[in-house]
Amino acid sequence: MSTRAAEALDRGCAPWLLAAALAATAPHAEHQPLWLSALSAGLFTWGAWLWWTHRRLPGTWPLLLLVALATGGILFEFRTLLGRDAGVAMLVVFMALKLLELGSRRDATVVVTLAYFLLLTHYFYSQSIATGAWLLMAMTLATAALVRLHGGPGIPARSTLRQAGVLLAQSLPFMLALYLLFPRVSGPLWGLPQDAHAARTGLSEQMEPGQIASLAQSGEVAFRARFTGPLPPRDKLYWRGPVLENHDGRRWRPIPGRGQAPRIEALSPPVAYEITLEPHQQRWLLALDAPGALPANFGLAATLTATGREPLTYRQRFDLTATVDFRFNVDEEAGILRRNLALPPGFHPRTRALAEEWARAEADPAAAVGRALALFTRENFFYTLQPPLLGEQPVDEFLFDTRRGFCEHYAAAFVVLMRAAGIPARVVTGYQGGEANPVDGYLVVRQSDAHAWAEVWLAGRGGVRDHPTRAVSPARVEGGGATAVAAGEPLPAMFRLRGDWLRTLRYRWEALENSWNQQVIGYNVQRQRDLMMRFGMADPDWRSMGAALAGIGALMLAVLAAWALWRRDRRDAASRLWATALRKLARHKVNCAPWEPPLQVVRRIEQEAPGLAPAFSPVAMAYIAARYGDRPDMLDDLRAAVAHLP
Amino acid sequence: MLPAHDHLLAGRPHALDSVVTAAGQVLFGKQREIRLALACLLARGHLLIEDLPGVGKTTLAHALARLLGLQFSRIQFTSDLLPADITGLSVYERERGAFRFLPGPVFAQMVLADEINRATPKTQSALLEAMEERQVTVEGETRALPEPFFVIATQNPSHQIGTFPLPESQLDRFLMRIELGYPERGAERALLAAGGQRSNADRLDALLAAERLPALQAEAAAIHVAAPLLDYIQALVEATRREPAFQHGLSPRAGLALLAAARAWAWLAGRDMVLPDDVQDVLPAVARHRLRLSQGTGMARAEDIAGLIRAVPIP
C-alpha cells in the first residue's frame, strides 16, 4: 500500500476514475458547443473501451496530435484560450484525454485533482439546487476514486463509497464555517465581468408586435416578492418596467434621459415588500407602482420607472415600499405632454379619423377613454398569443381588420387612439399580477406575466393607468396569462396543470428553490455583516472575519484532536505504541490499513522497505508478545523498540 | 519463550513440519492447502474439498493418511449408495447362531467420501451424523468410531444434474471448505516431469504414529488466545451479520470453528499464541461455505471475504 507515484495503476481503479471524470464534466455538455461534447464523449468511450478490452493505451504521439487538434478547435470556436468558456472547454478536453493516459498512480492523482477543480467550474453556469446536488454526488465519486486509489484492490465498492461519504461528512463543519465566514465579495461569487452572463429573454427597451408573445410563453421566474402585510389585490399589482413614449409608426421606445423626479400623492398607506430579482441584464428594478423609497444606486424617473446605475447581472434582493393607490404628475410639463401627443405623420389614417371624430363628439376627454374601451368590448376583438402578421399600418390593420392580438397590440392601438383624440398617452411595459405560492407566501412573477398597458394624462388627475386588454378579456387581468388564452394555443405545459397534487408539488418545489436562492445563494456581503454583528462583531471586515474563520477552524481542529486523543486513550498501552510505530512507518511511505495484522506488516516491510526490517522486527515481536501473548512485561521492550525505530 | 528474530515469520519447528514438506513433494505448489487440511485435522474438524476432478483431491487425502499413519478408507458416493453401505450392518452367522456386526468403511481413521453430493440425502446424513457424533448407531447399538477420526469429503462443483447438493445445515458440519485449483505453471511442469501423483503418494512412508495425533490436537486446542483476539473474532462475526451482501451472518458455532481453526493454524506456524494473521488466513476456508450471498444463490466468494477483512479494523 505504498504511494509511490510512478507505480503502475491497479486496474480496478480505472472505473472509479472514469466515473468521477464523467460526473465532473457531464453537466458542461449543456452549454458547450456540440462538437466539444461529442469529442469528449468519444474520448471517454475510447478510454472505457480500452480498459474493458485490456488494450494498450495510445502512445505519446497520437495524444499530442489530439491535444493540438482540440486546442485548435477551441481556439477557432472561442477565438481565445482564456476566459471562462474557453478555459472550461480546455479543462474538459484535458480531462477526457488524461483518461487515455492512465498508466501510473500519478496519472490517477492528476485525474482526481482535475475532477475536484472541474467541480468548481460548474458554478460559473448554475447555482441551482440540482447543480448543488449533482456536484455533491460528483465530489463523493471523486473522493471515492481517491479512497480506492489509496485503499488497494479487494475493497468492495460499497465500502469505498461509504468511506468517501464519511470523509465528506467529517468535512461538513469546515464547509459550513467557510461558507459562513469566508469574507464575501459583493457581486456574484463566480461571475466574470465579460462573458459571465449572456443575453437572455426579458423585457426590452422597445416594443414591436410579437415580442411579448415569446415572453408570455416562458414559465421562467422573473422575480419573487414577499409582502410584509397582506397581499394587495391582484389588479393593483403593476410592476413597472420601461415606459415607451416615442412612437415612429411601428416601434415604441422610451424617451432617453427622463430624469426629473415624479410627484406622487399617496392615497393609501404604503405597503412594504421584499423583491428578489432574477438577473435580467437591464437596469430596471421592476418596482411595484408607485414606489416609495428606493435602495441606494437606484433612481426614480419621471415615468415612475425605477432604474439602477448598473444592469442586474445576478440575483439580487431589495427591500421596497409602494403605494398601490396614488396620483402622480398632476402638473405635467408642457413639453412632455406634447411628446405624449405626438403621432408620426403618414401613419394610422383610419385610427386617427375615428379618434378625431370622438374628440369632436365629446367635450370631456375622459369620455374618449370610455369610448375606446367600449370599442374593444363591443366589437369582435380576440385575445391571442398568435396574432396575424401586420403590414405597413399596423394599428389600422389591427383595429379594423384582424382584431386579434395580445396586450401589446391593444396598448399600442389604445395609445394611438388617445393621442389622436388629443389625450396625452403612452405605453407602459412591465409585469402584471403574479402567483402567490401558498407554501412559503412568496408571490412568484414569471416571464409569462410580462405585460403592456397604457397610461393617459388627464387634467386634474395626472397619469392614469388604463388597461385596454382588460376590456377584451377580463380574465387576462383577473386570472393570469393561462386563463385568458383560448384552448388549443401553445402554452407551457406547466400552465395547463389541472391536477391539484401536481400544483401543490410545483408550489413546494418552487418554494424550496426560492428558499435555496434566498438563504443559500442570497447570503451576501450584507447578510454576512448582519450575521457577524449579531454574533457581537462590532465592525466586521475581511480582516476580522478572516481572524474569526481562523479561530473557529482552530477550535474545530482542537475539538477533533481532543476527540482523537480521547479515543487513543481508550486503547491499551500496547496498541498505542503499535500505532506510534505505524505512524513512523508512514513517514517512510509504508502505509498500513487498520485491518492489517502484525505479521503481514512485517512481510510488507521486508518487501517494500527492507532497510527498516531489522529495526521493525523487535517492535513486532514485542507487540505480539505483549498484546496477543499476554506478556505485560514485554511493554518496556516494546517501548524501547518503538523509540529505536527511525 | 519468544521466537528469535529470524524465526518471527518462520515460527518454531514442530512434528508436522516434515509432513507438510513430504506432502508438498507429491502435491506440487499446494503448500497452503496442505496446511489448511492439516489445521482442519488438528482442530478435530472435517474437510470439504470442492473442485474439478483430477486436481489432486484424492492425492491429498491419500498422502495425508499415509504420512500420518492413519487407516484410510474411501467411499465412492453414488446415487444407489445406502446408509448401511457406509455404517456397516449385522449379518446372521448360522454357526454361532448370533448376529455379527460387519463395520462399514466409515470405521477408519481417515475417510475419503468421494463426490458426496451424488448420494441421496438419507445416505449423506448417515455420514454427516457419524462425523458430528463420532459414533455410529446401528440396530440400537452404538459403536464409537476410531480416534482420530477425520473425514475428507469431495464435491464436483460442475455437473450438478442428478446430484443432491448439501444443505446449509449440513455444510456447517465441515470445519473448512477448500478448493485446490489448477497448479501454477511451474508446479504443473514439475508434476508432468514427475509422472503421476497418486503413485507417488502410495510410496510415502508414515512420518508420525497415529496415536500421537490426539496429543497434538490437544496441544493445538490449548494455544493461548488473548482478549483482543477474541474481540477481533467477535468483530468479524458481527460484521458478517451487519453486511447486507450476505443472507445471514455467521452463527456462534461458526465463531467457535473460526477460533479452533485459528488455533490450529497458529500451532502449525510454530507459535504459542494466536494472532489476527491466523484468523485472516483461515477465515476464507472457515466462512465461505457458511455465508450465502443475498444476491444470487451462490456462497460467498473469496473477494467477499477479502472485503470483510478489510472492513473490520483490528481492535
Coordinates of N, CA, C and O in Angstrom, one line a residue, chain A residues 20 36 44 68 161 172 186 218 232-233 268 276 279 311 324 334 347 395 423 429 431 475 497 520 552 569 603:
Chain A
A20 N -15.7 9.3 -11.9 CA -15.5 10.6 -11.3 C -15.3 11.7 -12.4 O -15.9 12.8 -12.3
L36 N -17.6 19.8 -29.1 CA -16.7 19.6 -27.9 C -17.3 18.4 -27.1 O -16.5 17.5 -26.6
F44 N -14.0 9.6 -23.8 CA -14.4 8.8 -22.7 C -14.7 7.4 -23.1 O -14.3 6.4 -22.4
A68 N -3.3 18.9 -29.8 CA -3.2 20.0 -30.8 C -4.5 20.3 -31.5 O -4.9 21.4 -31.6
L161 N -17.4 3.7 -1.3 CA -18.3 4.9 -1.3 C -18.7 5.3 0.1 O -18.7 6.5 0.4
L172 N -17.9 18.4 6.8 CA -19.1 19.3 6.7 C -18.9 20.5 7.7 O -19.2 21.6 7.2
S186 N -18.8 41.6 -2.9 CA -20.1 42.0 -3.4 C -20.2 41.6 -4.9 O -19.2 41.8 -5.6
S218 N -43.0 31.8 -21.8 CA -41.9 31.3 -20.9 C -42.4 31.3 -19.5 O -42.9 32.3 -18.9
P232 N -51.7 42.8 -1.6 CA -52.6 43.7 -2.3 C -53.4 42.9 -3.3 O -53.0 41.9 -3.8
P233 N -54.6 43.4 -3.7 CA -55.4 42.7 -4.7 C -54.6 42.6 -6.0 O -53.8 43.5 -6.3
S268 N -53.3 55.8 -0.3 CA -53.5 54.8 0.7 C -52.1 54.6 1.4 O -51.1 55.0 0.9
T276 N -37.0 39.8 -5.0 CA -35.8 39.1 -5.4 C -35.8 39.0 -6.9 O -36.6 38.2 -7.4
P279 N -31.6 37.7 -12.5 CA -30.8 38.6 -13.4 C -31.5 38.8 -14.8 O -31.9 37.9 -15.4
P311 N -26.6 47.3 -14.8 CA -27.5 46.2 -15.2 C -27.5 45.2 -14.1 O -26.5 44.9 -13.4
V324 N -50.2 51.5 -3.5 CA -50.8 51.0 -4.7 C -51.9 51.9 -5.2 O -52.3 51.8 -6.4
A334 N -45.3 70.9 -20.0 CA -46.0 71.0 -21.3 C -45.2 70.2 -22.4 O -45.8 69.6 -23.2
F347 N -49.0 57.8 -40.7 CA -49.3 56.5 -40.2 C -50.8 56.6 -39.6 O -51.2 57.7 -39.2
V395 N -51.4 49.6 -36.7 CA -52.5 49.9 -35.8 C -53.9 49.9 -36.5 O -54.8 49.3 -36.0
I423 N -55.6 63.3 -26.2 CA -55.3 62.9 -24.8 C -53.8 62.4 -24.7 O -53.5 61.5 -25.4
T429 N -44.6 49.2 -20.0 CA -44.4 47.8 -20.0 C -43.9 47.3 -18.7 O -43.4 48.2 -17.9
Y431 N -44.7 43.9 -15.6 CA -45.3 42.7 -15.3 C -46.6 43.0 -14.5 O -46.6 43.9 -13.8
A475 N -60.5 38.2 -18.0 CA -59.8 37.1 -17.3 C -58.3 37.3 -17.3 O -57.6 36.8 -16.5
L497 N -51.5 22.8 -15.9 CA -51.7 21.8 -14.8 C -53.1 21.9 -14.3 O -53.6 22.9 -13.9
V520 N -29.4 30.4 0.7 CA -28.0 29.9 0.4 C -27.3 30.8 -0.6 O -26.2 31.3 -0.3
I552 N -12.2 29.8 14.5 CA -13.2 28.7 14.5 C -12.6 27.5 13.9 O -12.8 26.4 14.5
D569 N -6.7 7.2 24.0 CA -6.5 6.9 25.4 C -7.3 5.6 25.8 O -7.0 5.0 26.8
R603 N 5.9 -8.6 6.8 CA 6.2 -9.1 5.5 C 6.3 -7.9 4.5 O 7.2 -7.9 3.6

